[in-house]
Amino acid sequence: MHMIQELSHNSTVALKCPTAEAEAVMAAAAAEFRGQARLPRFAAPRRYELRLRPDLAACVFSGEASVAVDVSAPTRFLVLNAADLAVDRASIRFQGLAPAEVSVFEEDEILVLEFAGELPLGEGVLAMRFNGTLNDQMRGFYRSKYEYKGETKNMAVTQFESVDARRCFPCWDEPSFKAKFKLTLEVPSELVALSNMPIVNEKIAGPIKTVEYEESPVMSTYLVAIVVGLFDYIEGVTSEGNKVRVYTQVGKSNQGKFALDVGVKSLNLYKEFFDTPYPLPKLDMVAIPDFTNGAMENYGLVTYREIYLLFDEQSSSASTKQNVAITVAHELAHQWFGNLVTMEWWTHLWLNEGFATWMSYLAVDSFFPEWNIWTQFLDSTTSALKLDSLAESHPIEVEIHHASEIDSIFDSISYDKGASVIRMLQSYLGAERFQKALASYIKKYAYSNAKTEDLWAVLEEVSGEPVKNLMTTWTKKQGYPVIGVKLKGHDVELEQDQFLLDGSSDSGMWIVPITLGCNSHDMQKRFLLKHKFSDIKGINSQYDDQDRQNSGNFWIKLNIDETGFYRVKYDDELTTALRNALQMKKLSLMDKIGIVEDAHALSIAGKQTLSSLLHLLYACRDEDDFSVLSHINSVTSSVAKISIDATPELAGEIKQLFIKLLLPTAEKLGWDPKNSESHLDAMLRPVLLVGLVQLGHDKTISEGVRRFQIFFDDRNTSLLPPDTRKAAYLSVMHNVSSTNRSGYDALLKIYRESTEVEERLNVLGILSSCQDKDIVLESLNFIFTDEVRNQDAYLVLRSVIIDARETAWSWLKENWDRITKTFAASAILSDYVKSIVTLFTSKEKEAEISQFFATRTKPGFKRALKQSLENVRISARWVDGIRGEAELAQTVHDLLIKL
């Protein structure tokens, strides 16, 4: 990889070379820009004119930039970003002047140009030439490989968010430095060349064509995009006449039809919702074989990992169809929330990601109401609640002190907590007022930047509610509360504390929108809890103590439909009442999920016993809803894993208990899809089958192996459709060993022969699900081969089971240097660390892991490492708590008999 090169002072320049003394003074002056979180504001770009020449054979590129720069304050400097580029110092000119000194600070990724005298105020043009490498790190301007007619070819792709435009051209690489862009590409004549804007002119000269694009509206550098390669496409059009295209590898355009349909519908819906038209003439969506993120919302040219854009009726699962819809709707929401109105700085990333996440569910619910997608939204809320109950979490609005820190906040806090507090605020304000305010916000800040406070101000103006006061603690403060609920006579007492999974307590205070139902969802109390304590008088006055104990109709539920971002801890009487209400199907699907997830978290934190959680799960034994059972399956998996270390003598019986919970619905659904079944039943089947295989259910494993053998001999058999293949593949791996590896070899053969991305990912995602040390090592080492794309390697690590964790940890230590060189992206390294470290549950192992990483930590995965180590400590504490439960064995035995 080419780093920025500080060119020799012998380079030809227009100005007389400074003396050694002057050079020293200049270098010292330039150093004042080092170590700063942000670029200085005395100069800002207004328009970029870029010409780029990617060489796909040699994997290099060259370019020229002419940037109209507005100098707004007296200065001798221009300071901009550049990284991994060789800038031709002799070519640098500003208004005809060459810089007297060019300083490069690699750690800060800045290029400092110092001129002999003060620059004239107003607009001038900065010009320079540069070249770089089409890297294989999936960031900046990089190469992606694909197959065409049996031959491996390269395509050139950009991925600039968050701070990687500087790896393609020197620029002011911060969101607030919005400018217009005029791009020209010189590329091989036979290739498709795409950018943000439509082509305005194309000239072919033999093997090379020059493609010129329309000038863009003002936008941030991270949204500039280029894709060059061989593609097919299909096309649609919005109600406003905007062309929408989906580009795929040659021969796969039919797999883009579903995404195209969702894309056109999304643009139409968002135009109405925001009362603002889509700002560009066209929208392209492109499937990229090598892509580190799920997708990227580049203005007018959205790039996707193939699995998140392509859907085939014959070879794709129901979950893939849903993921494509959610991802497309998310990225297209960004065309307004993020692209048209952009966060002022990365501290406000949640304005982009939280809103795009929330909007994607709103859109998909409109297109596919039968999917019950808002109930599934609680997956996002649960993910955020789990991460935000760590001491090593961070606020939604987090200060960024260096570019290297930015990637670490692209996490469940910015996305899922952001979306969840938006849902909470919408529920409090009402949908109509909320939509009206968002439309006003978009119009007010279109083509500019905004901060969180700007959004609150518009919401306050439109709604008349004290939004800033309500929401500030939710975005600026880390964590969230647990609301304690106690019955005292006919009154209910509430108390809030910060909830932490390590069991510690903190007297944190939030303004909490409380919703409360007593015996009914129709009669709700709504109010703001502004203090630590609050009493609700006479809520259950129609019941005396005897009635409450005998009546299955009495219950109190806080946080109706889980619209609030908090947990609830009930006293024993209310816990029993809710369990009865759940068993008698008095509660909504969302409330069931909330009760189960809160009980799980409270058990981990030592605030409730595991026995209490098992009784609650038993009350769910007749459940058949996809979303509820998905959460139950997740909780049972967590408990089954911890029991291996906490109570090995009971682990087998706990697994049998969970098998009995899941089996009735799994047997009802069976392995084979029904012609009339719903999308949600198609989603539920693999969740239950995979869960049963992981719990070691012999009959399910045997059936999975039987169906796999038929599928291996006949890939067109109807006995193993895409939805159930993972369960069958896991069944095969259950029996694999070094001396019985035929199933493993068969899976590798399927991986190598398949051209379908989903199929290959299914295989990668189970290869390490084995107790055999040699097989696990072979699978882990497989990620270093050319057969596995870097973006997909994490799947192999995620499938490591507890029995193989020591093998995986030893492998990680031995290969760490190679891993950091091969997989440089922070998100990938964070995944590797989390996947293996969180398998452990002892303080001794936490100390060993901490010591290993003491000298190996980098900013990009530092936060993920700290969070993983905290999770190990939390698991160790949960293990100790479970071991101290005297009644646990009796509870397990009693429930097994009942089932």
PDB file of C-alpha atoms in Angstrom, residues 81-220:
ATOM      1  CA  ASN A  81      -6.740  15.309   4.145  1.00  0.00           C
ATOM      2  CA  ALA A  82      -4.784  12.759   2.125  1.00  0.00           C
ATOM      3  CA  ALA A  83      -3.792   9.164   2.906  1.00  0.00           C
ATOM      4  CA  ASP A  84      -2.150   6.318   1.002  1.00  0.00           C
ATOM      5  CA  LEU A  85      -1.573   8.673  -1.951  1.00  0.00           C
ATOM      6  CA  ALA A  86       1.566   9.849  -3.699  1.00  0.00           C
ATOM      7  CA  VAL A  87       0.992  13.554  -4.309  1.00  0.00           C
ATOM      8  CA  ASP A  88       3.150  15.190  -6.980  1.00  0.00           C
ATOM      9  CA  ARG A  89       4.513  18.145  -5.056  1.00  0.00           C
ATOM     10  CA  ALA A  90       5.732  19.910  -8.184  1.00  0.00           C
ATOM     11  CA  SER A  91       2.174  19.966  -9.531  1.00  0.00           C
ATOM     12  CA  ILE A  92       0.634  21.746  -6.534  1.00  0.00           C
ATOM     13  CA  ARG A  93      -0.591  25.253  -7.277  1.00  0.00           C
ATOM     14  CA  PHE A  94      -2.990  27.655  -5.637  1.00  0.00           C
ATOM     15  CA  GLN A  95      -3.889  30.555  -7.875  1.00  0.00           C
ATOM     16  CA  GLY A  96      -0.627  29.949  -9.735  1.00  0.00           C
ATOM     17  CA  LEU A  97       1.464  29.876  -6.544  1.00  0.00           C
ATOM     18  CA  ALA A  98       3.494  26.844  -5.537  1.00  0.00           C
ATOM     19  CA  PRO A  99       3.725  26.092  -1.810  1.00  0.00           C
ATOM     20  CA  ALA A 100       7.001  26.912  -0.124  1.00  0.00           C
ATOM     21  CA  GLU A 101       6.653  23.836   2.070  1.00  0.00           C
ATOM     22  CA  VAL A 102       4.669  20.602   1.850  1.00  0.00           C
ATOM     23  CA  SER A 103       4.304  18.697   5.114  1.00  0.00           C
ATOM     24  CA  VAL A 104       2.738  15.290   5.460  1.00  0.00           C
ATOM     25  CA  PHE A 105       1.554  13.975   8.832  1.00  0.00           C
ATOM     26  CA  GLU A 106       0.718  10.342   8.235  1.00  0.00           C
ATOM     27  CA  GLU A 107      -0.821   9.624  11.633  1.00  0.00           C
ATOM     28  CA  ASP A 108      -3.257  12.512  11.188  1.00  0.00           C
ATOM     29  CA  GLU A 109      -3.725  11.829   7.468  1.00  0.00           C
ATOM     30  CA  ILE A 110      -3.286  15.504   6.628  1.00  0.00           C
ATOM     31  CA  LEU A 111      -1.430  17.396   3.947  1.00  0.00           C
ATOM     32  CA  VAL A 112      -0.249  20.862   5.025  1.00  0.00           C
ATOM     33  CA  LEU A 113       0.604  23.337   2.282  1.00  0.00           C
ATOM     34  CA  GLU A 114       2.480  26.409   3.501  1.00  0.00           C
ATOM     35  CA  PHE A 115       2.882  29.402   1.214  1.00  0.00           C
ATOM     36  CA  ALA A 116       5.443  32.188   1.414  1.00  0.00           C
ATOM     37  CA  GLY A 117       2.847  34.843   2.155  1.00  0.00           C
ATOM     38  CA  GLU A 118      -0.764  35.211   3.196  1.00  0.00           C
ATOM     39  CA  LEU A 119      -3.266  33.864   0.700  1.00  0.00           C
ATOM     40  CA  PRO A 120      -5.750  36.260  -0.865  1.00  0.00           C
ATOM     41  CA  LEU A 121      -9.194  36.146   0.742  1.00  0.00           C
ATOM     42  CA  GLY A 122     -12.025  34.803  -1.366  1.00  0.00           C
ATOM     43  CA  GLU A 123     -12.179  31.948  -3.839  1.00  0.00           C
ATOM     44  CA  GLY A 124      -9.168  30.443  -5.576  1.00  0.00           C
ATOM     45  CA  VAL A 125      -8.322  27.157  -7.285  1.00  0.00           C
ATOM     46  CA  LEU A 126      -6.053  24.529  -5.747  1.00  0.00           C
ATOM     47  CA  ALA A 127      -4.681  22.059  -8.307  1.00  0.00           C
ATOM     48  CA  MET A 128      -2.517  18.945  -7.974  1.00  0.00           C
ATOM     49  CA  ARG A 129      -1.768  15.533  -9.421  1.00  0.00           C
ATOM     50  CA  PHE A 130      -1.613  12.310  -7.455  1.00  0.00           C
ATOM     51  CA  ASN A 131      -1.615   8.542  -7.784  1.00  0.00           C
ATOM     52  CA  GLY A 132      -2.476   5.579  -5.622  1.00  0.00           C
ATOM     53  CA  THR A 133      -3.183   1.872  -5.397  1.00  0.00           C
ATOM     54  CA  LEU A 134      -6.480   0.104  -5.976  1.00  0.00           C
ATOM     55  CA  ASN A 135      -6.110  -1.643  -2.631  1.00  0.00           C
ATOM     56  CA  ASP A 136      -7.649  -4.881  -1.372  1.00  0.00           C
ATOM     57  CA  GLN A 137      -8.802  -3.456   1.981  1.00  0.00           C
ATOM     58  CA  MET A 138     -12.358  -2.572   0.868  1.00  0.00           C
ATOM     59  CA  ARG A 139     -11.891   1.099   1.706  1.00  0.00           C
ATOM     60  CA  GLY A 140     -10.985   4.171  -0.314  1.00  0.00           C
ATOM     61  CA  PHE A 141     -10.616   3.329  -4.018  1.00  0.00           C
ATOM     62  CA  TYR A 142     -10.230  -0.453  -4.104  1.00  0.00           C
ATOM     63  CA  ARG A 143     -10.486  -3.513  -6.289  1.00  0.00           C
ATOM     64  CA  SER A 144     -13.109  -6.226  -6.062  1.00  0.00           C
ATOM     65  CA  LYS A 145     -12.775  -9.550  -7.865  1.00  0.00           C
ATOM     66  CA  TYR A 146     -15.502 -11.282  -9.855  1.00  0.00           C
ATOM     67  CA  GLU A 147     -15.863 -14.160 -12.301  1.00  0.00           C
ATOM     68  CA  TYR A 148     -16.776 -13.565 -15.937  1.00  0.00           C
ATOM     69  CA  LYS A 149     -16.836 -16.466 -18.429  1.00  0.00           C
ATOM     70  CA  GLY A 150     -14.597 -18.530 -16.174  1.00  0.00           C
ATOM     71  CA  GLU A 151     -12.020 -15.776 -15.787  1.00  0.00           C
ATOM     72  CA  THR A 152     -11.259 -13.724 -12.658  1.00  0.00           C
ATOM     73  CA  LYS A 153     -11.520  -9.998 -13.297  1.00  0.00           C
ATOM     74  CA  ASN A 154     -11.131  -6.821 -11.259  1.00  0.00           C
ATOM     75  CA  MET A 155     -13.639  -4.048 -10.786  1.00  0.00           C
ATOM     76  CA  ALA A 156     -12.827  -0.664  -9.234  1.00  0.00           C
ATOM     77  CA  VAL A 157     -15.077   0.431  -6.352  1.00  0.00           C
ATOM     78  CA  THR A 158     -15.123   3.198  -3.773  1.00  0.00           C
ATOM     79  CA  GLN A 159     -16.106   3.048  -0.102  1.00  0.00           C
ATOM     80  CA  PHE A 160     -15.478   6.407   1.543  1.00  0.00           C
ATOM     81  CA  GLU A 161     -17.503   6.422   4.776  1.00  0.00           C
ATOM     82  CA  SER A 162     -16.317   7.404   7.205  1.00  0.00           C
ATOM     83  CA  VAL A 163     -12.916   8.943   6.382  1.00  0.00           C
ATOM     84  CA  ASP A 164     -11.636   7.232   3.255  1.00  0.00           C
ATOM     85  CA  ALA A 165     -12.323   9.665   0.406  1.00  0.00           C
ATOM     86  CA  ARG A 166      -8.839  10.940   1.285  1.00  0.00           C
ATOM     87  CA  ARG A 167      -7.498   7.607  -0.006  1.00  0.00           C
ATOM     88  CA  CYS A 168      -8.815   8.414  -3.479  1.00  0.00           C
ATOM     89  CA  PHE A 169      -8.141  12.140  -3.813  1.00  0.00           C
ATOM     90  CA  PRO A 170      -6.845  14.938  -1.528  1.00  0.00           C
ATOM     91  CA  CYS A 171      -9.866  16.634   0.023  1.00  0.00           C
ATOM     92  CA  TRP A 172     -11.483  18.239   3.038  1.00  0.00           C
ATOM     93  CA  ASP A 173     -12.760  14.888   4.271  1.00  0.00           C
ATOM     94  CA  GLU A 174     -15.275  15.976   6.900  1.00  0.00           C
ATOM     95  CA  PRO A 175     -19.098  15.959   6.629  1.00  0.00           C
ATOM     96  CA  SER A 176     -19.504  19.719   7.131  1.00  0.00           C
ATOM     97  CA  PHE A 177     -17.229  20.590   4.187  1.00  0.00           C
ATOM     98  CA  LYS A 178     -19.956  20.133   1.602  1.00  0.00           C
ATOM     99  CA  ALA A 179     -19.100  20.963  -2.014  1.00  0.00           C
ATOM    100  CA  LYS A 180     -20.155  20.279  -5.589  1.00  0.00           C
ATOM    101  CA  PHE A 181     -18.379  17.527  -7.523  1.00  0.00           C
ATOM    102  CA  LYS A 182     -17.654  17.297 -11.258  1.00  0.00           C
ATOM    103  CA  LEU A 183     -16.120  13.921 -12.113  1.00  0.00           C
ATOM    104  CA  THR A 184     -14.467  12.569 -15.241  1.00  0.00           C
ATOM    105  CA  LEU A 185     -13.260   8.962 -15.561  1.00  0.00           C
ATOM    106  CA  GLU A 186     -10.921   7.381 -18.092  1.00  0.00           C
ATOM    107  CA  VAL A 187     -11.676   3.642 -18.184  1.00  0.00           C
ATOM    108  CA  PRO A 188     -11.520   0.618 -20.517  1.00  0.00           C
ATOM    109  CA  SER A 189     -14.098   1.064 -23.286  1.00  0.00           C
ATOM    110  CA  GLU A 190     -15.945  -2.201 -22.635  1.00  0.00           C
ATOM    111  CA  LEU A 191     -16.682  -1.476 -18.972  1.00  0.00           C
ATOM    112  CA  VAL A 192     -19.616   0.199 -17.254  1.00  0.00           C
ATOM    113  CA  ALA A 193     -18.510   3.322 -15.347  1.00  0.00           C
ATOM    114  CA  LEU A 194     -20.914   4.706 -12.719  1.00  0.00           C
ATOM    115  CA  SER A 195     -20.805   7.703 -10.411  1.00  0.00           C
ATOM    116  CA  ASN A 196     -23.242   9.738  -8.342  1.00  0.00           C
ATOM    117  CA  MET A 197     -24.653  11.693 -11.274  1.00  0.00           C
ATOM    118  CA  PRO A 198     -25.825  10.755 -14.789  1.00  0.00           C
ATOM    119  CA  ILE A 199     -23.358  10.699 -17.696  1.00  0.00           C
ATOM    120  CA  VAL A 200     -23.332  13.944 -19.629  1.00  0.00           C
ATOM    121  CA  ASN A 201     -20.708  13.014 -22.240  1.00  0.00           C
ATOM    122  CA  GLU A 202     -18.810   9.882 -23.318  1.00  0.00           C
ATOM    123  CA  LYS A 203     -15.947   9.684 -25.835  1.00  0.00           C
ATOM    124  CA  ILE A 204     -14.334   6.423 -26.973  1.00  0.00           C
ATOM    125  CA  ALA A 205     -10.745   6.476 -28.222  1.00  0.00           C
ATOM    126  CA  GLY A 206      -9.715   2.905 -28.974  1.00  0.00           C
ATOM    127  CA  PRO A 207      -9.403   0.855 -25.771  1.00  0.00           C
ATOM    128  CA  ILE A 208     -10.146   3.817 -23.472  1.00  0.00           C
ATOM    129  CA  LYS A 209     -13.278   5.865 -23.033  1.00  0.00           C
ATOM    130  CA  THR A 210     -13.605   9.189 -21.244  1.00  0.00           C
ATOM    131  CA  VAL A 211     -16.808   9.481 -19.247  1.00  0.00           C
ATOM    132  CA  GLU A 212     -17.933  12.882 -17.981  1.00  0.00           C
ATOM    133  CA  TYR A 213     -20.701  13.215 -15.375  1.00  0.00           C
ATOM    134  CA  GLU A 214     -23.106  15.981 -14.519  1.00  0.00           C
ATOM    135  CA  GLU A 215     -22.073  18.237 -11.682  1.00  0.00           C
ATOM    136  CA  SER A 216     -23.544  17.142  -8.356  1.00  0.00           C
ATOM    137  CA  PRO A 217     -25.365  19.291  -5.828  1.00  0.00           C
ATOM    138  CA  VAL A 218     -23.387  20.070  -2.687  1.00  0.00           C
ATOM    139  CA  MET A 219     -22.564  16.952  -0.726  1.00  0.00           C
ATOM    140  CA  SER A 220     -20.017  15.565   1.725  1.00  0.00           C
TER     141      SER A 220
END
